[in-house]
Amino acid sequence: MNWGKKIGFFTAFLIPIAVIAGYYLGSAWNYLTVSLTFFVIPLLDIVFGKDIENIPNDKVRLVSQDFFYSFVLYCWVYFQLAFVLWGVYVVTIGVLHYWWEWLGFTVSFALVTGGVGITVAHELGHKKSRLERLYSKTLLMMVCYMHFYIEHNRGHHVHVATPEDPATAKRGETFYAFWVRSVFYGYLHAWKLENQRLRRKKLPVISMKNEMIIFTVLPVIFCSTLTLGASLYMGQFVWQVPTFFFVQSLLAFTLLEQVNYIEHYGILRKEIQPGGYEKVKPIHSWNASQVVSNFFLFQLQRHSDHHANAIKRYQVLQHYDESPQLPTGYSAMIILCLVPPLWFNVMDKRLEIWTQNNLTST
C-alpha cells in the first residue's frame, strides 16, 4: 500500500478537528461536523468513486505486520481520551448558549465517539494482543457499550445472517424496530454468553470474574469521576457532565446500530440442517468500497471480507465483486435508513436479486 493511501487513514482525525473548530467558531458552526459527515463525505464518495484494488496475496503478510496502521489506531485511543476531557470542559465552563448549539455540539461529538471511536474499538477488539483489546474496551467505555466486546465477538460473528443474531436486520424491518431488538437483546445475550463462559470454567457467575458486571459498572464510574472532578472545580454539582456523557453515548451507539442495520439487512445464510447454517462467506454481508468513506472508517465498509476473515487487519481487507454491494458509502446510507419507505425502495430490490442468486439456487 503506497504512502498516499497510508496517510489517508489519518483523515479520520478530521472529524474531531471539525467538532473543535465548529465549537470555537460558535453558533451554527457547531453543525460543521454534521455537514462534513452527511454532505461532504457522500459527495466525495461520488466524485472519487470506489477503490476495488486488493493487496496482492504475496504482500498481505508484510502489509499486515506494518506497524504504521496500528500506530494510527493507537493514536486515536489517546486522542479520544483527550477529546472526551475537552468535551467535559466545554459543557462545564464553555459557551453553548442555546439548545440548538447544545444539540449540534452533542451530535457532532457522538459522530466522533460513535462513528470513528467505535469503529476503532471494533477493529482492535478482534485482535489477540491484550493491549489492543484493552484499547478497545477503553473506547467502548466512553460510549457505555462495553458489552459489545462480548456480544460482537462471541455472538454476532457466530450467528451473523441467521435468525438467532439480534444484530442482523430482517427484511422489511425498520431501523427503529431493529434498534430496540439489537440494543436490548444484544445486551441480554452478552450476559448469557458471559455466564456460559464462567460456568464452563466452573467460576461463580456473581463475581468480579464476570466481565459483564465490570462492563456495566465501568462507564458509570468513569462518568462519575468526570462529574466529580468538574463539580469540585466549579464548587457545585455540574449536572451538564452526566447529561452530556449519557446523551452522547446514546447517540454514539445508535450510530453503531445504524451501521449494523446497514451491513446485514436481510442477508441470511442457508440452513443446511435444523439450527445449522452454512459457513460465513463474503456474500453474507453488504459491502461498500467507496474510497473516501473507507479512509474515514478504516475500511469497515469492506465488511464482507471482515466477516469471512474476522482476524484480518483493516489494511488488508479485500473487495469481493460477488459480495452484495451497497449503492453508496455508510454516511449516505445512515440517512437513508432513517426513512423506511426510501430504504425499502432502494434496498429491497437489491436484496431480492441477492436472495434469488444465493438462497434459491441449488
Short mmCIF file of C-alpha atoms in Angstrom, two decimals:
data_model
loop_
_atom_site.label_atom_id
_atom_site.label_comp_id
_atom_site.label_asym_id
_atom_site.label_seq_id
_atom_site.Cartn_x
_atom_site.Cartn_y
_atom_site.Cartn_z
CA MET A 1 0.00 0.00 0.00
CA ASN A 2 1.52 3.33 -1.07
CA TRP A 3 2.15 6.24 1.27
CA GLY A 4 -0.76 8.22 -0.16
CA LYS A 5 -3.16 5.54 0.99
CA LYS A 6 -1.37 5.09 4.29
CA ILE A 7 -1.63 8.77 5.17
CA GLY A 8 -5.26 8.68 4.02
CA PHE A 9 -6.25 6.82 7.19
CA PHE A 10 -5.36 9.89 9.24
CA THR A 11 -8.35 11.63 7.62
CA ALA A 12 -10.47 10.15 10.42
CA PHE A 13 -8.98 12.83 12.68
CA LEU A 14 -10.68 15.49 10.56
CA ILE A 15 -13.99 14.57 12.22
CA PRO A 16 -12.98 15.63 15.77
CA ILE A 17 -10.98 18.55 14.41
CA ALA A 18 -14.20 19.78 12.76
CA VAL A 19 -16.00 19.48 16.13
CA ILE A 20 -13.33 21.57 17.83
CA ALA A 21 -13.25 24.16 15.04
CA GLY A 22 -17.05 24.34 14.94
CA TYR A 23 -17.25 24.94 18.68
CA TYR A 24 -14.72 27.79 18.69
CA LEU A 25 -16.28 29.38 15.61
CA GLY A 26 -19.55 29.26 17.53
CA SER A 27 -23.27 29.36 16.77
CA ALA A 28 -24.34 27.29 13.73
CA TRP A 29 -20.74 26.23 13.16
CA ASN A 30 -21.41 23.56 15.79
CA TYR A 31 -23.04 21.67 12.91
CA LEU A 32 -19.83 21.69 10.84
CA THR A 33 -19.12 18.03 11.62
CA VAL A 34 -22.67 17.02 10.74
CA SER A 35 -22.26 18.73 7.35
CA LEU A 36 -18.87 17.11 6.80
CA THR A 37 -20.18 13.64 7.64
CA PHE A 38 -23.51 13.64 5.86
CA PHE A 39 -22.91 16.01 2.95
CA VAL A 40 -19.22 16.42 2.13
CA ILE A 41 -18.15 12.78 2.55
CA PRO A 42 -21.06 11.35 0.47
CA LEU A 43 -20.29 13.94 -2.21
CA LEU A 44 -16.61 12.95 -2.20
CA ASP A 45 -17.64 9.30 -2.45
CA ILE A 46 -19.46 10.17 -5.67
CA VAL A 47 -16.54 12.19 -7.03
CA PHE A 48 -13.78 9.69 -6.23
CA GLY A 49 -15.80 6.51 -6.60
CA LYS A 50 -14.72 3.06 -5.48
CA ASP A 51 -11.38 1.50 -4.69
CA ILE A 52 -11.65 -2.18 -5.65
CA GLU A 53 -7.92 -2.80 -5.66
CA ASN A 54 -6.74 -5.51 -3.28
CA ILE A 55 -3.35 -6.07 -1.70
CA PRO A 56 -1.53 -8.77 -3.73
CA ASN A 57 -1.54 -12.12 -1.95
CA ASP A 58 2.24 -12.21 -1.71
CA LYS A 59 2.26 -8.87 0.16
CA VAL A 60 -0.67 -9.40 2.55
CA ARG A 61 1.50 -10.72 5.39
CA LEU A 62 4.01 -7.86 5.04
CA VAL A 63 1.31 -5.17 5.00
CA SER A 64 -0.49 -6.84 7.92
CA GLN A 65 2.66 -6.55 10.03
CA ASP A 66 3.31 -2.89 9.14
CA PHE A 67 3.16 -1.07 12.50
CA PHE A 68 2.10 2.20 10.84
CA TYR A 69 -1.51 1.02 10.58
CA SER A 70 -1.65 0.03 14.26
CA PHE A 71 0.02 3.31 15.19
CA VAL A 72 -2.86 5.27 13.62
CA LEU A 73 -5.36 3.35 15.77
CA TYR A 74 -3.28 3.73 18.94
CA CYS A 75 -3.06 7.48 18.32
CA TRP A 76 -6.84 7.57 18.08
CA VAL A 77 -7.31 5.97 21.51
CA TYR A 78 -5.25 8.63 23.30
CA PHE A 79 -6.70 11.39 21.16
CA GLN A 80 -10.25 10.36 22.04
CA LEU A 81 -9.45 10.27 25.75
CA ALA A 82 -8.21 13.85 25.50
CA PHE A 83 -11.19 14.73 23.31
CA VAL A 84 -13.68 13.49 25.93
CA LEU A 85 -11.91 15.52 28.63
CA TRP A 86 -12.15 18.56 26.37
CA GLY A 87 -15.87 17.85 25.88
CA VAL A 88 -16.34 17.83 29.66
CA TYR A 89 -14.53 21.18 29.81
CA VAL A 90 -16.84 22.62 27.15
CA VAL A 91 -20.09 21.59 28.82
CA THR A 92 -18.77 22.72 32.23
CA ILE A 93 -17.46 26.21 31.53
CA GLY A 94 -17.96 26.62 27.78
CA VAL A 95 -20.20 28.93 25.79
CA LEU A 96 -23.09 26.88 24.42
CA HIS A 97 -25.88 29.42 24.90
CA TYR A 98 -28.85 27.89 23.08
CA TRP A 99 -30.42 24.43 22.91
CA TRP A 100 -29.67 24.11 19.22
CA GLU A 101 -25.98 24.80 19.88
CA TRP A 102 -26.01 22.05 22.51
CA LEU A 103 -27.71 19.73 20.02
CA GLY A 104 -25.20 20.44 17.27
CA PHE A 105 -22.26 20.02 19.61
CA THR A 106 -23.56 16.78 21.15
CA VAL A 107 -24.49 15.16 17.83
CA SER A 108 -21.13 16.15 16.39
CA PHE A 109 -19.37 14.77 19.45
CA ALA A 110 -21.18 11.43 19.03
CA LEU A 111 -20.08 11.26 15.40
CA VAL A 112 -16.54 11.14 16.79
CA THR A 113 -17.02 8.68 19.66
CA GLY A 114 -19.54 6.55 17.79
CA GLY A 115 -18.65 6.96 14.13
CA VAL A 116 -14.89 6.65 14.44
CA GLY A 117 -14.32 5.63 18.07
CA ILE A 118 -16.48 2.50 17.96
CA THR A 119 -15.02 1.64 14.55
CA VAL A 120 -11.53 1.67 16.07
CA ALA A 121 -12.79 -0.29 19.10
CA HIS A 122 -14.31 -2.84 16.74
CA GLU A 123 -11.03 -3.26 14.86
CA LEU A 124 -8.90 -3.58 18.00
CA GLY A 125 -11.38 -5.84 19.78
CA HIS A 126 -10.81 -8.59 17.22
CA LYS A 127 -7.08 -8.77 17.84
CA LYS A 128 -5.17 -11.19 20.08
CA SER A 129 -2.97 -8.55 21.72
CA ARG A 130 -4.03 -7.75 25.30
CA LEU A 131 -3.05 -4.11 24.76
CA GLU A 132 -5.24 -3.78 21.69
CA ARG A 133 -8.17 -5.40 23.49
CA LEU A 134 -7.67 -3.03 26.41
CA TYR A 135 -7.75 -0.10 23.99
CA SER A 136 -10.97 -1.48 22.51
CA LYS A 137 -12.64 -1.72 25.91
CA THR A 138 -11.46 1.79 26.82
CA LEU A 139 -13.11 3.27 23.74
CA LEU A 140 -16.33 1.34 24.36
CA MET A 141 -16.36 2.55 27.97
CA MET A 142 -16.62 6.11 26.68
CA VAL A 143 -19.93 5.31 24.97
CA CYS A 144 -21.47 2.97 27.61
CA TYR A 145 -21.36 0.00 25.22
CA MET A 146 -18.72 -2.30 26.65
CA HIS A 147 -20.91 -5.40 26.30
CA PHE A 148 -20.38 -5.01 22.54
CA TYR A 149 -16.92 -6.53 23.09
CA ILE A 150 -18.57 -9.80 24.17
CA GLU A 151 -21.70 -9.82 22.05
CA HIS A 152 -19.94 -8.86 18.83
CA ASN A 153 -17.02 -11.28 19.06
CA ARG A 154 -18.72 -14.29 20.64
CA GLY A 155 -22.29 -13.73 19.49
CA HIS A 156 -22.62 -11.71 16.28
CA HIS A 157 -19.70 -13.33 14.46
CA VAL A 158 -21.06 -16.78 15.28
CA HIS A 159 -24.73 -16.17 14.47
CA VAL A 160 -24.49 -13.45 11.78
CA ALA A 161 -27.01 -13.79 8.94
CA THR A 162 -29.24 -16.12 10.95
CA PRO A 163 -32.50 -15.53 12.88
CA GLU A 164 -30.53 -16.10 16.12
CA ASP A 165 -28.49 -12.90 15.68
CA PRO A 166 -30.09 -9.75 17.14
CA ALA A 167 -27.64 -7.62 15.11
CA THR A 168 -28.84 -8.97 11.75
CA ALA A 169 -31.78 -6.91 10.50
CA LYS A 170 -34.70 -8.81 8.99
CA ARG A 171 -36.10 -8.00 5.59
CA GLY A 172 -38.89 -5.45 5.98
CA GLU A 173 -37.75 -4.49 9.48
CA THR A 174 -37.42 -0.75 10.05
CA PHE A 175 -34.30 0.60 11.68
CA TYR A 176 -36.36 1.74 14.67
CA ALA A 177 -37.69 -1.77 15.36
CA PHE A 178 -34.22 -3.17 14.78
CA TRP A 179 -32.69 -0.70 17.24
CA VAL A 180 -34.91 -1.93 20.09
CA ARG A 181 -34.18 -5.59 19.32
CA SER A 182 -30.44 -5.20 18.78
CA VAL A 183 -29.77 -2.92 21.76
CA PHE A 184 -31.77 -4.82 24.39
CA TYR A 185 -31.44 -8.40 23.16
CA GLY A 186 -27.78 -7.81 22.38
CA TYR A 187 -27.14 -6.71 25.96
CA LEU A 188 -29.04 -9.68 27.39
CA HIS A 189 -27.27 -12.07 25.02
CA ALA A 190 -23.89 -10.74 26.18
CA TRP A 191 -24.89 -11.66 29.76
CA LYS A 192 -25.86 -15.15 28.59
CA LEU A 193 -22.57 -15.65 26.75
CA GLU A 194 -20.51 -14.48 29.70
CA ASN A 195 -22.45 -16.64 32.15
CA GLN A 196 -21.86 -19.65 29.90
CA ARG A 197 -18.13 -18.91 29.80
CA LEU A 198 -17.90 -18.75 33.58
CA ARG A 199 -19.87 -21.97 34.06
CA ARG A 200 -17.58 -23.80 31.63
CA LYS A 201 -14.63 -22.68 33.74
CA LYS A 202 -16.51 -23.58 36.94
CA LEU A 203 -16.28 -19.98 38.14
CA PRO A 204 -19.01 -18.12 40.08
CA VAL A 205 -21.30 -16.02 37.90
CA ILE A 206 -21.71 -13.31 40.54
CA SER A 207 -18.10 -12.26 40.96
CA MET A 208 -15.53 -9.86 39.59
CA LYS A 209 -14.59 -12.59 37.10
CA ASN A 210 -17.82 -11.73 35.30
CA GLU A 211 -16.85 -9.17 32.67
CA MET A 212 -20.44 -8.08 32.19
CA ILE A 213 -20.57 -6.82 35.76
CA ILE A 214 -17.37 -4.86 35.17
CA PHE A 215 -18.52 -3.63 31.75
CA THR A 216 -21.81 -2.38 33.20
CA VAL A 217 -20.21 -0.56 36.13
CA LEU A 218 -17.10 0.95 34.50
CA PRO A 219 -18.86 3.60 32.33
CA VAL A 220 -20.78 4.76 35.41
CA ILE A 221 -17.54 5.03 37.40
CA PHE A 222 -15.88 6.88 34.51
CA CYS A 223 -18.77 9.36 34.21
CA SER A 224 -18.93 9.80 37.99
CA THR A 225 -15.21 10.60 38.08
CA LEU A 226 -15.60 13.21 35.35
CA THR A 227 -18.61 14.71 37.13
CA LEU A 228 -16.84 14.78 40.49
CA GLY A 229 -13.79 16.49 39.02
CA ALA A 230 -15.88 19.12 37.24
CA SER A 231 -18.06 19.69 40.31
CA LEU A 232 -15.07 20.11 42.63
CA TYR A 233 -13.54 22.58 40.19
CA MET A 234 -16.77 24.60 39.91
CA GLY A 235 -17.71 24.32 43.58
CA GLN A 236 -21.17 22.96 42.73
CA PHE A 237 -22.75 19.89 41.18
CA VAL A 238 -22.27 20.09 37.39
CA TRP A 239 -25.31 18.24 36.06
CA GLN A 240 -24.30 19.04 32.49
CA VAL A 241 -21.49 16.47 32.57
CA PRO A 242 -23.54 13.28 33.17
CA THR A 243 -26.31 14.57 30.93
CA PHE A 244 -23.88 15.22 28.11
CA PHE A 245 -21.97 11.96 28.67
CA PHE A 246 -25.01 9.70 28.57
CA VAL A 247 -26.72 11.53 25.69
CA GLN A 248 -23.62 11.39 23.50
CA SER A 249 -23.27 7.71 24.44
CA LEU A 250 -26.86 7.03 23.36
CA LEU A 251 -26.28 8.79 20.05
CA ALA A 252 -22.93 7.03 19.58
CA PHE A 253 -24.21 3.50 19.99
CA THR A 254 -27.30 4.37 17.94
CA LEU A 255 -24.87 5.21 15.16
CA LEU A 256 -23.27 1.80 15.66
CA GLU A 257 -26.65 0.11 15.40
CA GLN A 258 -27.38 2.02 12.19
CA VAL A 259 -24.18 0.59 10.79
CA ASN A 260 -25.17 -2.92 11.95
CA TYR A 261 -28.53 -2.45 10.25
CA ILE A 262 -26.88 -1.37 7.00
CA GLU A 263 -24.21 -4.09 6.99
CA HIS A 264 -26.54 -7.06 7.36
CA TYR A 265 -30.02 -6.01 6.27
CA GLY A 266 -31.99 -9.04 5.09
CA ILE A 267 -28.98 -11.28 4.44
CA LEU A 268 -29.43 -14.90 5.53
CA ARG A 269 -27.21 -17.97 5.38
CA LYS A 270 -28.62 -21.24 4.12
CA GLU A 271 -29.85 -23.57 6.85
CA ILE A 272 -28.18 -26.89 5.96
CA GLN A 273 -29.66 -28.74 8.96
CA PRO A 274 -32.04 -27.74 11.78
CA GLY A 275 -30.23 -24.96 13.63
CA GLY A 276 -27.10 -25.39 11.50
CA TYR A 277 -26.05 -22.93 8.83
CA GLU A 278 -23.51 -22.76 6.05
CA LYS A 279 -20.12 -21.22 6.74
CA VAL A 280 -19.92 -17.43 6.68
CA LYS A 281 -18.70 -16.23 3.29
CA PRO A 282 -18.04 -12.82 1.72
CA ILE A 283 -21.55 -12.97 0.21
CA HIS A 284 -23.13 -12.76 3.68
CA SER A 285 -22.61 -9.03 4.39
CA TRP A 286 -23.28 -5.87 2.43
CA ASN A 287 -20.09 -4.37 1.05
CA ALA A 288 -19.11 -0.80 0.13
CA SER A 289 -15.72 0.06 -1.34
CA GLN A 290 -16.10 3.83 -1.69
CA VAL A 291 -12.56 5.08 -1.26
CA VAL A 292 -13.16 8.27 0.76
CA SER A 293 -15.53 6.92 3.40
CA ASN A 294 -13.33 3.84 3.79
CA PHE A 295 -10.43 6.09 4.75
CA PHE A 296 -12.56 7.70 7.46
CA LEU A 297 -13.79 4.30 8.70
CA PHE A 298 -10.59 2.25 8.43
CA GLN A 299 -12.12 0.11 5.68
CA LEU A 300 -15.00 -1.02 7.87
CA GLN A 301 -17.15 -0.89 4.73
CA ARG A 302 -15.23 -3.85 3.31
CA HIS A 303 -17.38 -5.73 5.75
CA SER A 304 -17.85 -8.83 3.64
CA ASP A 305 -14.21 -9.83 3.99
CA HIS A 306 -14.21 -8.89 7.67
CA HIS A 307 -16.93 -11.43 8.46
CA ALA A 308 -15.33 -14.11 6.34
CA ASN A 309 -11.92 -13.43 7.95
CA ALA A 310 -12.55 -11.66 11.26
CA ILE A 311 -8.95 -11.57 12.46
CA LYS A 312 -7.71 -9.74 9.34
CA ARG A 313 -6.36 -6.25 9.95
CA TYR A 314 -8.21 -3.41 8.31
CA GLN A 315 -5.44 -2.51 5.88
CA VAL A 316 -5.61 -5.86 4.06
CA LEU A 317 -9.37 -6.35 3.86
CA GLN A 318 -10.38 -7.24 0.31
CA HIS A 319 -13.09 -6.15 -2.06
CA TYR A 320 -15.19 -9.00 -3.47
CA ASP A 321 -17.24 -8.40 -6.59
CA GLU A 322 -19.53 -11.29 -5.64
CA SER A 323 -20.48 -9.64 -2.34
CA PRO A 324 -23.77 -7.72 -2.25
CA GLN A 325 -22.90 -4.08 -2.88
CA LEU A 326 -24.44 -1.05 -1.21
CA PRO A 327 -25.32 1.79 -3.59
CA THR A 328 -23.07 4.21 -1.70
CA GLY A 329 -20.98 4.60 1.46
CA TYR A 330 -22.20 4.44 5.04
CA SER A 331 -22.64 8.20 5.52
CA ALA A 332 -25.43 8.41 2.96
CA MET A 333 -26.88 5.02 3.93
CA ILE A 334 -27.19 6.14 7.56
CA ILE A 335 -29.50 8.97 6.47
CA LEU A 336 -31.41 6.65 4.15
CA CYS A 337 -32.17 4.07 6.84
CA LEU A 338 -33.91 6.75 8.94
CA VAL A 339 -36.62 6.96 6.26
CA PRO A 340 -38.03 3.41 5.98
CA PRO A 341 -40.03 3.85 2.71
CA LEU A 342 -36.93 5.16 0.92
CA TRP A 343 -34.74 2.49 2.49
CA PHE A 344 -37.04 -0.35 1.41
CA ASN A 345 -37.40 1.15 -2.07
CA VAL A 346 -33.62 1.22 -2.54
CA MET A 347 -32.55 -1.92 -0.70
CA ASP A 348 -35.31 -4.50 -1.19
CA LYS A 349 -34.70 -4.70 -4.94
CA ARG A 350 -31.02 -5.42 -4.33
CA LEU A 351 -31.87 -7.89 -1.59
CA GLU A 352 -34.28 -9.75 -3.88
CA ILE A 353 -31.56 -10.18 -6.50
CA TRP A 354 -29.16 -11.44 -3.84
CA THR A 355 -31.78 -13.86 -2.47
CA GLN A 356 -32.53 -15.31 -5.91
CA ASN A 357 -28.83 -15.81 -6.60
CA ASN A 358 -27.83 -17.25 -3.24
CA LEU A 359 -30.83 -18.78 -1.44
CA THR A 360 -32.96 -20.18 -4.25
CA SER A 361 -30.03 -21.73 -6.13
CA THR A 362 -29.26 -25.39 -5.61
#
